[in-house]
Amino acid sequence: MNAIYPAAIQLLLEQPAAAQWPLLQRVLQQANGKPPVAWDFPIAGCLAAGGPAKAATPAVAAITCAHIAIILIDDILDDDPRGEYRTLGSGRAANLASGLGSLGQHMLEAYPCQQPSLAIAALGQMMGNTAYGQDLDVQNPHSEEGYWAVAKAKSSPYFATALSLGGLYGGADGALTEALGQFGAVFGEVMQIHDDLNDCLAEPANVDWLQGRAPLPLLFAELVPHPLQQRFVQLRSQVQDPEALREAQQILVSSGAISYCVNELLTRQRQLETSLAAMPLANPVPLQQILAQAIAPIEHLFSSVGVVR
Amino acid sequence: MSMHEFYTNIATQNETSEQMQVLVEVAKAELEQVLAVRSELAWDSWREAK
């Protein structure tokens, strides 16, 4: 973490909304030691567009507010035992999320880029799209189409907006801002697939197994007519037993569920490479680094399995 | 590619692209080889990043 993140938090704490609201102050102070995922995407977008990293500070602040707000709501929807709502109550947690959404927008108005209306619209659209995605997710769709609809609506907007806001603060024009957003959106899908793989392979069984949810590998093993499909469905209700979990996870490998997820990751890797090559960037290195992050787990898997691409 | 199309390709190995051959090999892996990646390398680091 460089100096920009603490500076963004400090800037947030100096705003009137934070000064008058002790709970908001406390949450921001807690965030100071725990930056959200992709907190530095606005810096990457800003540098890629040719701006100095420091110029992205208001965008980092806005994205941080958005992330805290999204997690506050997500924890309520998922009944997550780590959620703030457990101590605050759902009402206050939801209200805090609303306040953070407003504070994020305020940062873009108070510390504007060259095209402030685009930045404010992007943040608002992101919050709306994510809320839509969370609502789809809470309905727990068990279809391939449903999965991708949730992934695109819930996971992509945050990463897309983090990059495109950074681009705007780095001086990007409308076309480059949109291209940065598309790059971030695909990266968001990559993150969702990685997250699903990680959860499905966890020991003991992750809540995704226990709550009947449908992350991508489990969805594949349930829907595709492989020889062990029925056995997998049986095992799914028994995964609190470590032996049953291991058998079910081995079926994820042998049925092709893991391979399918890797194929989807490779497809997105190519999309990211094509997108990166087409963008007129002042500095491509930050996006190249994001791409390398996205690819690394696949390369490690191939190495572990002993295959060479 | 849909899940069913992918499964058909991987089960019949009709698709002869290099990428599909690699993915067939992944499907033949032992669970431990896949878990090794999760426990040692990247997938956990993604988790920490969240």
mmCIF file of C-alpha atoms in Angstrom:
data_model
loop_
_atom_site.group_PDB
_atom_site.id
_atom_site.type_symbol
_atom_site.label_atom_id
_atom_site.label_comp_id
_atom_site.label_asym_id
_atom_site.label_seq_id
_atom_site.Cartn_x
_atom_site.Cartn_y
_atom_site.Cartn_z
ATOM 1 C CA MET A 1 0.000 0.000 0.000
ATOM 2 C CA ASN A 2 1.486 3.353 -0.948
ATOM 3 C CA ALA A 3 0.757 6.760 0.603
ATOM 4 C CA ILE A 4 -2.262 7.435 -1.584
ATOM 5 C CA TYR A 5 -4.638 5.108 0.258
ATOM 6 C CA PRO A 6 -4.068 6.662 3.723
ATOM 7 C CA ALA A 7 -4.333 10.087 2.077
ATOM 8 C CA ALA A 8 -7.688 9.103 0.562
ATOM 9 C CA ILE A 9 -8.975 7.937 3.952
ATOM 10 C CA GLN A 10 -7.778 11.150 5.588
ATOM 11 C CA LEU A 11 -9.560 13.161 2.915
ATOM 12 C CA LEU A 12 -12.764 11.243 3.631
ATOM 13 C CA LEU A 13 -12.452 11.846 7.366
ATOM 14 C CA GLU A 14 -12.139 15.598 6.755
ATOM 15 C CA GLN A 15 -15.511 15.803 4.997
ATOM 16 C CA PRO A 16 -18.482 17.270 6.910
ATOM 17 C CA ALA A 17 -20.472 14.044 6.553
ATOM 18 C CA ALA A 18 -17.783 12.110 8.412
ATOM 19 C CA ALA A 19 -17.169 14.849 10.978
ATOM 20 C CA GLN A 20 -20.823 14.795 12.085
ATOM 21 C CA TRP A 21 -21.259 11.001 12.109
ATOM 22 C CA PRO A 22 -19.107 9.032 14.600
ATOM 23 C CA LEU A 23 -20.132 5.655 13.159
ATOM 24 C CA LEU A 24 -19.037 6.707 9.682
ATOM 25 C CA GLN A 25 -15.739 7.932 11.132
ATOM 26 C CA ARG A 26 -15.174 4.615 12.886
ATOM 27 C CA VAL A 27 -15.804 2.568 9.750
ATOM 28 C CA LEU A 28 -13.438 4.756 7.716
ATOM 29 C CA GLN A 29 -10.754 4.514 10.397
ATOM 30 C CA GLN A 30 -11.130 0.721 10.371
ATOM 31 C CA ALA A 31 -10.742 0.771 6.590
ATOM 32 C CA ASN A 32 -7.452 2.641 6.915
ATOM 33 C CA GLY A 33 -5.642 -0.551 7.885
ATOM 34 C CA LYS A 34 -7.534 -2.810 5.498
ATOM 35 C CA PRO A 35 -7.776 -1.484 1.951
ATOM 36 C CA PRO A 36 -10.454 -3.090 -0.211
ATOM 37 C CA VAL A 37 -9.690 -5.337 -3.150
ATOM 38 C CA ALA A 38 -8.702 -3.300 -6.220
ATOM 39 C CA TRP A 39 -8.405 -0.136 -4.137
ATOM 40 C CA ASP A 40 -5.447 0.746 -6.389
ATOM 41 C CA PHE A 41 -7.323 0.254 -9.682
ATOM 42 C CA PRO A 42 -8.053 4.009 -9.885
ATOM 43 C CA ILE A 43 -4.295 4.605 -9.653
ATOM 44 C CA ALA A 44 -3.685 2.030 -12.398
ATOM 45 C CA GLY A 45 -6.291 3.707 -14.612
ATOM 46 C CA CYS A 46 -4.882 7.152 -13.901
ATOM 47 C CA LEU A 47 -1.297 6.136 -14.676
ATOM 48 C CA ALA A 48 -2.396 4.250 -17.793
ATOM 49 C CA ALA A 49 -4.115 7.384 -19.084
ATOM 50 C CA GLY A 50 -0.993 9.445 -18.474
ATOM 51 C CA GLY A 51 -1.840 11.149 -15.180
ATOM 52 C CA PRO A 52 0.195 11.193 -11.980
ATOM 53 C CA ALA A 53 -0.767 8.599 -9.354
ATOM 54 C CA LYS A 54 -1.660 11.273 -6.790
ATOM 55 C CA ALA A 55 -4.355 12.666 -9.070
ATOM 56 C CA ALA A 56 -6.357 9.475 -8.476
ATOM 57 C CA THR A 57 -6.773 10.150 -4.729
ATOM 58 C CA PRO A 58 -10.453 11.305 -4.929
ATOM 59 C CA ALA A 59 -11.264 8.262 -7.076
ATOM 60 C CA VAL A 60 -9.570 5.959 -4.547
ATOM 61 C CA ALA A 61 -11.674 7.615 -1.828
ATOM 62 C CA ALA A 62 -14.895 7.177 -3.800
ATOM 63 C CA ILE A 63 -14.157 3.541 -4.633
ATOM 64 C CA THR A 64 -13.314 2.816 -1.006
ATOM 65 C CA CYS A 65 -16.690 4.230 0.095
ATOM 66 C CA ALA A 66 -18.430 2.176 -2.563
ATOM 67 C CA HIS A 67 -16.680 -1.020 -1.526
ATOM 68 C CA ILE A 68 -17.503 -0.628 2.159
ATOM 69 C CA ALA A 69 -21.134 0.101 1.265
ATOM 70 C CA ILE A 70 -21.348 -2.950 -1.017
ATOM 71 C CA ILE A 71 -19.901 -5.246 1.655
ATOM 72 C CA LEU A 72 -22.218 -3.871 4.347
ATOM 73 C CA ILE A 73 -25.229 -4.820 2.221
ATOM 74 C CA ASP A 74 -23.729 -8.062 0.913
ATOM 75 C CA ASP A 75 -23.131 -9.307 4.455
ATOM 76 C CA ILE A 76 -26.776 -8.678 5.344
ATOM 77 C CA LEU A 77 -27.961 -10.515 2.230
ATOM 78 C CA ASP A 78 -25.559 -13.443 2.812
ATOM 79 C CA ASP A 79 -26.224 -13.630 6.556
ATOM 80 C CA ASP A 80 -22.440 -13.445 6.936
ATOM 81 C CA PRO A 81 -21.388 -13.849 10.592
ATOM 82 C CA ARG A 82 -18.528 -11.348 10.071
ATOM 83 C CA GLY A 83 -20.881 -8.571 8.997
ATOM 84 C CA GLU A 84 -21.174 -5.205 10.724
ATOM 85 C CA TYR A 85 -24.946 -5.709 10.824
ATOM 86 C CA ARG A 86 -24.371 -8.319 13.547
ATOM 87 C CA THR A 87 -23.466 -5.582 16.002
ATOM 88 C CA LEU A 88 -25.218 -2.584 14.438
ATOM 89 C CA GLY A 89 -28.429 -4.236 13.328
ATOM 90 C CA SER A 90 -29.482 -4.452 9.696
ATOM 91 C CA GLY A 91 -31.183 -1.057 9.709
ATOM 92 C CA ARG A 92 -28.169 0.932 10.845
ATOM 93 C CA ALA A 93 -25.840 -1.069 8.599
ATOM 94 C CA ALA A 94 -28.039 -0.364 5.565
ATOM 95 C CA ASN A 95 -28.258 3.306 6.529
ATOM 96 C CA LEU A 96 -24.469 3.471 6.871
ATOM 97 C CA ALA A 97 -24.144 1.963 3.391
ATOM 98 C CA SER A 98 -26.410 4.681 2.047
ATOM 99 C CA GLY A 99 -24.296 7.360 3.749
ATOM 100 C CA LEU A 100 -21.115 5.914 2.269
ATOM 101 C CA GLY A 101 -22.653 5.916 -1.197
ATOM 102 C CA SER A 102 -23.426 9.592 -0.790
ATOM 103 C CA LEU A 103 -19.944 10.373 0.570
ATOM 104 C CA GLY A 104 -18.331 8.650 -2.413
ATOM 105 C CA GLN A 105 -20.344 10.789 -4.808
ATOM 106 C CA HIS A 106 -19.493 13.910 -2.799
ATOM 107 C CA MET A 107 -15.762 13.200 -3.228
ATOM 108 C CA LEU A 108 -16.122 13.242 -7.003
ATOM 109 C CA GLU A 109 -18.029 16.533 -6.825
ATOM 110 C CA ALA A 110 -15.739 18.230 -4.281
ATOM 111 C CA TYR A 111 -12.506 17.136 -5.987
ATOM 112 C CA PRO A 112 -13.548 17.019 -9.644
ATOM 113 C CA CYS A 113 -11.675 15.650 -12.635
ATOM 114 C CA GLN A 114 -11.866 17.306 -16.042
ATOM 115 C CA GLN A 115 -15.154 15.534 -16.800
ATOM 116 C CA PRO A 116 -16.918 15.417 -13.417
ATOM 117 C CA SER A 117 -20.346 14.543 -14.789
ATOM 118 C CA LEU A 118 -18.938 11.369 -16.377
ATOM 119 C CA ALA A 119 -17.253 10.387 -13.106
ATOM 120 C CA ILE A 120 -20.355 10.978 -10.980
ATOM 121 C CA ALA A 121 -22.551 9.130 -13.469
ATOM 122 C CA ALA A 122 -20.116 6.179 -13.510
ATOM 123 C CA LEU A 123 -20.157 5.852 -9.729
ATOM 124 C CA GLY A 124 -23.941 6.092 -9.537
ATOM 125 C CA GLN A 125 -24.368 3.545 -12.297
ATOM 126 C CA MET A 126 -21.964 1.206 -10.532
ATOM 127 C CA MET A 127 -23.882 1.353 -7.261
ATOM 128 C CA GLY A 128 -27.164 0.737 -9.100
ATOM 129 C CA ASN A 129 -25.839 -2.144 -11.188
ATOM 130 C CA THR A 130 -24.227 -3.797 -8.171
ATOM 131 C CA ALA A 131 -27.478 -3.549 -6.225
ATOM 132 C CA TYR A 132 -29.246 -5.216 -9.163
ATOM 133 C CA GLY A 133 -26.586 -7.943 -9.226
ATOM 134 C CA GLN A 134 -26.925 -8.495 -5.479
ATOM 135 C CA ASP A 135 -30.677 -8.839 -5.894
ATOM 136 C CA LEU A 136 -30.205 -11.425 -8.659
ATOM 137 C CA ASP A 137 -27.654 -13.269 -6.515
ATOM 138 C CA VAL A 138 -29.888 -13.457 -3.462
ATOM 139 C CA GLN A 139 -32.413 -15.327 -5.612
ATOM 140 C CA ASN A 140 -29.724 -18.031 -5.995
ATOM 141 C CA PRO A 141 -30.181 -18.903 -9.674
ATOM 142 C CA HIS A 142 -29.238 -22.464 -10.627
ATOM 143 C CA SER A 143 -28.678 -22.054 -14.351
ATOM 144 C CA GLU A 144 -25.737 -21.217 -16.562
ATOM 145 C CA GLU A 145 -27.450 -18.091 -17.865
ATOM 146 C CA GLY A 146 -28.342 -17.033 -14.332
ATOM 147 C CA TYR A 147 -24.760 -17.467 -13.167
ATOM 148 C CA TRP A 148 -23.317 -15.216 -15.868
ATOM 149 C CA ALA A 149 -26.049 -12.638 -15.377
ATOM 150 C CA VAL A 150 -25.105 -12.382 -11.696
ATOM 151 C CA ALA A 151 -21.359 -12.330 -12.417
ATOM 152 C CA LYS A 152 -21.721 -9.522 -14.954
ATOM 153 C CA ALA A 153 -24.096 -7.499 -12.815
ATOM 154 C CA LYS A 154 -22.565 -8.055 -9.392
ATOM 155 C CA SER A 155 -18.826 -8.531 -9.874
ATOM 156 C CA SER A 156 -17.922 -6.506 -12.949
ATOM 157 C CA PRO A 157 -19.220 -2.983 -12.216
ATOM 158 C CA TYR A 158 -16.926 -2.389 -9.243
ATOM 159 C CA PHE A 159 -13.718 -3.270 -11.099
ATOM 160 C CA ALA A 160 -14.883 -1.519 -14.268
ATOM 161 C CA THR A 161 -15.680 1.708 -12.432
ATOM 162 C CA ALA A 162 -12.491 1.630 -10.355
ATOM 163 C CA LEU A 163 -10.417 1.608 -13.540
ATOM 164 C CA SER A 164 -12.518 4.050 -15.534
ATOM 165 C CA LEU A 165 -12.707 6.582 -12.680
ATOM 166 C CA GLY A 166 -8.924 6.435 -12.455
ATOM 167 C CA GLY A 167 -8.732 6.998 -16.187
ATOM 168 C CA LEU A 168 -10.927 10.104 -15.906
ATOM 169 C CA TYR A 169 -8.698 11.515 -13.162
ATOM 170 C CA GLY A 170 -5.701 10.806 -15.418
ATOM 171 C CA GLY A 171 -7.223 12.794 -18.282
ATOM 172 C CA ALA A 172 -8.693 9.968 -20.376
ATOM 173 C CA ASP A 173 -11.221 10.906 -23.043
ATOM 174 C CA GLY A 174 -14.612 9.215 -23.289
ATOM 175 C CA ALA A 175 -13.444 6.390 -25.550
ATOM 176 C CA LEU A 176 -10.476 5.462 -23.383
ATOM 177 C CA THR A 177 -12.613 5.692 -20.236
ATOM 178 C CA GLU A 178 -15.063 3.236 -21.769
ATOM 179 C CA ALA A 179 -12.251 0.885 -22.846
ATOM 180 C CA LEU A 180 -10.775 0.945 -19.348
ATOM 181 C CA GLY A 181 -14.210 0.117 -17.999
ATOM 182 C CA GLN A 182 -14.564 -2.840 -20.359
ATOM 183 C CA PHE A 183 -11.131 -4.123 -19.297
ATOM 184 C CA GLY A 184 -12.169 -3.844 -15.660
ATOM 185 C CA ALA A 185 -15.492 -5.563 -16.322
ATOM 186 C CA VAL A 186 -13.787 -8.620 -17.815
ATOM 187 C CA PHE A 187 -11.330 -8.622 -14.939
ATOM 188 C CA GLY A 188 -14.316 -8.648 -12.560
ATOM 189 C CA GLU A 189 -15.553 -11.870 -14.181
ATOM 190 C CA VAL A 190 -12.060 -13.344 -13.771
ATOM 191 C CA MET A 191 -12.165 -12.440 -10.086
ATOM 192 C CA GLN A 192 -15.559 -14.110 -9.706
ATOM 193 C CA ILE A 193 -14.325 -17.349 -11.293
ATOM 194 C CA HIS A 194 -11.166 -17.360 -9.150
ATOM 195 C CA ASP A 195 -13.283 -16.777 -6.083
ATOM 196 C CA ASP A 196 -15.620 -19.633 -6.979
ATOM 197 C CA LEU A 197 -12.708 -22.018 -7.539
ATOM 198 C CA ASN A 198 -11.163 -20.993 -4.248
ATOM 199 C CA ASP A 199 -14.415 -21.490 -2.345
ATOM 200 C CA CYS A 200 -15.220 -24.870 -3.892
ATOM 201 C CA LEU A 201 -11.777 -26.265 -3.079
ATOM 202 C CA ALA A 202 -11.739 -25.043 0.520
ATOM 203 C CA GLU A 203 -11.493 -27.465 3.428
ATOM 204 C CA PRO A 204 -13.679 -27.749 5.455
ATOM 205 C CA ALA A 205 -16.590 -27.215 3.112
ATOM 206 C CA ASN A 206 -17.282 -23.587 2.313
ATOM 207 C CA VAL A 207 -20.747 -22.102 2.870
ATOM 208 C CA ASP A 208 -21.317 -22.280 -0.886
ATOM 209 C CA TRP A 209 -21.562 -26.060 -0.518
ATOM 210 C CA LEU A 210 -23.614 -25.956 2.663
ATOM 211 C CA GLN A 211 -26.129 -23.260 1.706
ATOM 212 C CA GLY A 212 -27.026 -24.775 -1.657
ATOM 213 C CA ARG A 213 -25.483 -21.926 -3.617
ATOM 214 C CA ALA A 214 -24.294 -22.307 -7.188
ATOM 215 C CA PRO A 215 -20.711 -21.185 -7.799
ATOM 216 C CA LEU A 216 -19.460 -22.084 -11.276
ATOM 217 C CA PRO A 217 -17.720 -25.441 -10.600
ATOM 218 C CA LEU A 218 -20.640 -26.774 -8.554
ATOM 219 C CA LEU A 219 -23.099 -25.618 -11.192
ATOM 220 C CA PHE A 220 -21.170 -27.498 -13.886
ATOM 221 C CA ALA A 221 -20.991 -30.716 -11.851
ATOM 222 C CA GLU A 222 -24.728 -30.532 -11.105
ATOM 223 C CA LEU A 223 -25.973 -29.624 -14.593
ATOM 224 C CA VAL A 224 -23.717 -31.480 -17.009
ATOM 225 C CA PRO A 225 -24.534 -35.172 -17.701
ATOM 226 C CA HIS A 226 -21.189 -36.664 -16.681
ATOM 227 C CA PRO A 227 -21.032 -40.268 -15.355
ATOM 228 C CA LEU A 228 -20.830 -39.167 -11.695
ATOM 229 C CA GLN A 229 -23.538 -36.500 -11.850
ATOM 230 C CA GLN A 230 -25.994 -38.322 -9.567
ATOM 231 C CA ARG A 231 -23.248 -39.276 -7.136
ATOM 232 C CA PHE A 232 -22.184 -35.632 -6.995
ATOM 233 C CA VAL A 233 -25.728 -34.502 -6.202
ATOM 234 C CA GLN A 234 -25.873 -37.084 -3.391
ATOM 235 C CA LEU A 235 -22.517 -35.992 -1.976
ATOM 236 C CA ARG A 236 -23.435 -32.336 -1.980
ATOM 237 C CA SER A 237 -25.647 -32.762 1.079
ATOM 238 C CA GLN A 238 -22.942 -34.714 2.928
ATOM 239 C CA VAL A 239 -19.898 -32.477 2.531
ATOM 240 C CA GLN A 240 -19.608 -31.734 6.236
ATOM 241 C CA ASP A 241 -18.037 -35.205 6.260
ATOM 242 C CA PRO A 242 -14.409 -34.653 5.106
ATOM 243 C CA GLU A 243 -14.408 -37.891 3.078
ATOM 244 C CA ALA A 244 -17.548 -36.902 1.205
ATOM 245 C CA LEU A 245 -16.099 -33.446 0.537
ATOM 246 C CA ARG A 246 -12.912 -34.892 -0.936
ATOM 247 C CA GLU A 247 -14.866 -37.263 -3.167
ATOM 248 C CA ALA A 248 -17.070 -34.403 -4.352
ATOM 249 C CA GLN A 249 -14.026 -32.198 -5.007
ATOM 250 C CA GLN A 250 -12.356 -35.007 -6.974
ATOM 251 C CA ILE A 251 -15.516 -35.170 -9.106
ATOM 252 C CA LEU A 252 -15.139 -31.441 -9.741
ATOM 253 C CA VAL A 253 -11.763 -32.286 -11.272
ATOM 254 C CA SER A 254 -12.693 -35.452 -13.187
ATOM 255 C CA SER A 255 -16.034 -34.179 -14.518
ATOM 256 C CA GLY A 256 -14.282 -31.272 -16.201
ATOM 257 C CA ALA A 257 -15.771 -28.625 -13.883
ATOM 258 C CA ILE A 258 -12.359 -27.236 -12.966
ATOM 259 C CA SER A 259 -11.251 -27.463 -16.616
ATOM 260 C CA TYR A 260 -14.376 -25.571 -17.680
ATOM 261 C CA CYS A 261 -13.575 -22.771 -15.249
ATOM 262 C CA VAL A 262 -9.993 -22.655 -16.529
ATOM 263 C CA ASN A 263 -11.328 -22.477 -20.085
ATOM 264 C CA GLU A 264 -13.494 -19.519 -19.129
ATOM 265 C CA LEU A 265 -10.455 -17.869 -17.515
ATOM 266 C CA LEU A 266 -8.356 -18.435 -20.647
ATOM 267 C CA THR A 267 -11.122 -16.944 -22.794
ATOM 268 C CA ARG A 268 -11.097 -13.824 -20.637
ATOM 269 C CA GLN A 269 -7.311 -13.704 -20.644
ATOM 270 C CA ARG A 270 -7.436 -13.392 -24.433
ATOM 271 C CA GLN A 271 -10.125 -10.704 -24.184
ATOM 272 C CA LEU A 272 -7.969 -8.747 -21.748
ATOM 273 C CA GLU A 273 -4.895 -9.105 -23.984
ATOM 274 C CA THR A 274 -6.865 -7.920 -27.041
ATOM 275 C CA SER A 275 -8.368 -5.041 -25.109
ATOM 276 C CA LEU A 276 -4.978 -4.002 -23.746
ATOM 277 C CA ALA A 277 -3.384 -4.048 -27.207
ATOM 278 C CA ALA A 278 -6.147 -1.847 -28.640
ATOM 279 C CA MET A 279 -6.059 0.889 -25.997
ATOM 280 C CA PRO A 280 -4.031 4.045 -26.730
ATOM 281 C CA LEU A 281 -2.358 4.105 -23.338
ATOM 282 C CA ALA A 282 0.305 6.509 -22.157
ATOM 283 C CA ASN A 283 1.551 3.777 -19.835
ATOM 284 C CA PRO A 284 0.410 0.160 -20.345
ATOM 285 C CA VAL A 285 2.422 -1.270 -17.411
ATOM 286 C CA PRO A 286 -0.289 -0.969 -14.707
ATOM 287 C CA LEU A 287 -2.792 -2.893 -16.840
ATOM 288 C CA GLN A 288 -0.145 -5.437 -17.826
ATOM 289 C CA GLN A 289 0.381 -6.051 -14.114
ATOM 290 C CA ILE A 290 -3.362 -6.542 -13.565
ATOM 291 C CA LEU A 291 -3.406 -9.005 -16.471
ATOM 292 C CA ALA A 292 -0.443 -10.891 -14.984
ATOM 293 C CA GLN A 293 -2.340 -11.194 -11.683
ATOM 294 C CA ALA A 294 -5.298 -12.650 -13.532
ATOM 295 C CA ILE A 295 -3.203 -15.262 -15.334
ATOM 296 C CA ALA A 296 -0.882 -16.379 -12.524
ATOM 297 C CA PRO A 297 -3.202 -18.948 -10.894
ATOM 298 C CA ILE A 298 -3.796 -20.684 -14.235
ATOM 299 C CA GLU A 299 -0.077 -20.942 -14.926
ATOM 300 C CA HIS A 300 0.470 -22.364 -11.448
ATOM 301 C CA LEU A 301 -2.274 -24.933 -11.989
ATOM 302 C CA PHE A 302 -0.807 -26.065 -15.315
ATOM 303 C CA SER A 303 2.593 -26.363 -13.689
ATOM 304 C CA SER A 304 1.176 -28.401 -10.792
ATOM 305 C CA VAL A 305 -0.687 -30.737 -13.136
ATOM 306 C CA GLY A 306 2.414 -31.113 -15.303
ATOM 307 C CA VAL A 307 1.100 -29.736 -18.574
ATOM 308 C CA VAL A 308 2.860 -27.264 -20.809
ATOM 309 C CA ARG A 309 1.004 -24.753 -22.968
ATOM 310 C CA MET B 1 -18.795 -22.062 -25.111
ATOM 311 C CA SER B 2 -21.653 -23.456 -23.022
ATOM 312 C CA MET B 3 -21.087 -25.970 -20.240
ATOM 313 C CA HIS B 4 -22.668 -28.735 -22.275
ATOM 314 C CA GLU B 5 -20.623 -27.951 -25.386
ATOM 315 C CA PHE B 6 -17.484 -27.876 -23.295
ATOM 316 C CA TYR B 7 -18.333 -31.186 -21.647
ATOM 317 C CA THR B 8 -19.042 -32.814 -25.012
ATOM 318 C CA ASN B 9 -15.666 -31.663 -26.279
ATOM 319 C CA ILE B 10 -13.761 -32.791 -23.231
ATOM 320 C CA ALA B 11 -15.588 -36.141 -22.946
ATOM 321 C CA THR B 12 -15.268 -37.122 -26.580
ATOM 322 C CA GLN B 13 -12.002 -35.289 -27.201
ATOM 323 C CA ASN B 14 -13.373 -34.342 -30.640
ATOM 324 C CA GLU B 15 -11.925 -30.905 -30.194
ATOM 325 C CA THR B 16 -8.229 -31.198 -30.975
ATOM 326 C CA SER B 17 -7.065 -27.689 -30.118
ATOM 327 C CA GLU B 18 -3.988 -27.458 -27.975
ATOM 328 C CA GLN B 19 -5.963 -25.644 -25.296
ATOM 329 C CA MET B 20 -8.575 -28.397 -25.119
ATOM 330 C CA GLN B 21 -5.875 -31.059 -24.874
ATOM 331 C CA VAL B 22 -4.401 -29.206 -21.911
ATOM 332 C CA LEU B 23 -7.808 -28.986 -20.263
ATOM 333 C CA VAL B 24 -8.339 -32.726 -20.759
ATOM 334 C CA GLU B 25 -5.087 -33.248 -18.858
ATOM 335 C CA VAL B 26 -6.363 -31.013 -16.048
ATOM 336 C CA ALA B 27 -9.473 -33.224 -15.805
ATOM 337 C CA LYS B 28 -7.204 -36.262 -15.380
ATOM 338 C CA ALA B 29 -5.305 -34.663 -12.492
ATOM 339 C CA GLU B 30 -5.416 -35.870 -8.923
ATOM 340 C CA LEU B 31 -7.289 -33.637 -6.498
ATOM 341 C CA GLU B 32 -4.059 -33.071 -4.564
ATOM 342 C CA GLN B 33 -2.413 -31.522 -7.619
ATOM 343 C CA VAL B 34 -5.225 -28.995 -7.873
ATOM 344 C CA LEU B 35 -5.373 -28.381 -4.123
ATOM 345 C CA ALA B 36 -1.618 -27.782 -4.125
ATOM 346 C CA VAL B 37 -2.215 -24.690 -6.214
ATOM 347 C CA ARG B 38 -4.963 -23.489 -3.954
ATOM 348 C CA SER B 39 -3.113 -24.002 -0.698
ATOM 349 C CA GLU B 40 0.330 -22.866 -1.772
ATOM 350 C CA LEU B 41 -0.024 -20.232 -4.394
ATOM 351 C CA ALA B 42 -2.404 -17.925 -6.034
ATOM 352 C CA TRP B 43 -5.958 -18.750 -5.134
ATOM 353 C CA ASP B 44 -5.423 -18.084 -1.445
ATOM 354 C CA SER B 45 -3.660 -14.840 -2.203
ATOM 355 C CA TRP B 46 -6.747 -13.680 -4.085
ATOM 356 C CA ARG B 47 -8.747 -14.470 -1.008
ATOM 357 C CA GLU B 48 -6.422 -12.445 1.182
ATOM 358 C CA ALA B 49 -6.707 -9.557 -1.224
ATOM 359 C CA LYS B 50 -10.452 -9.424 -0.604
#
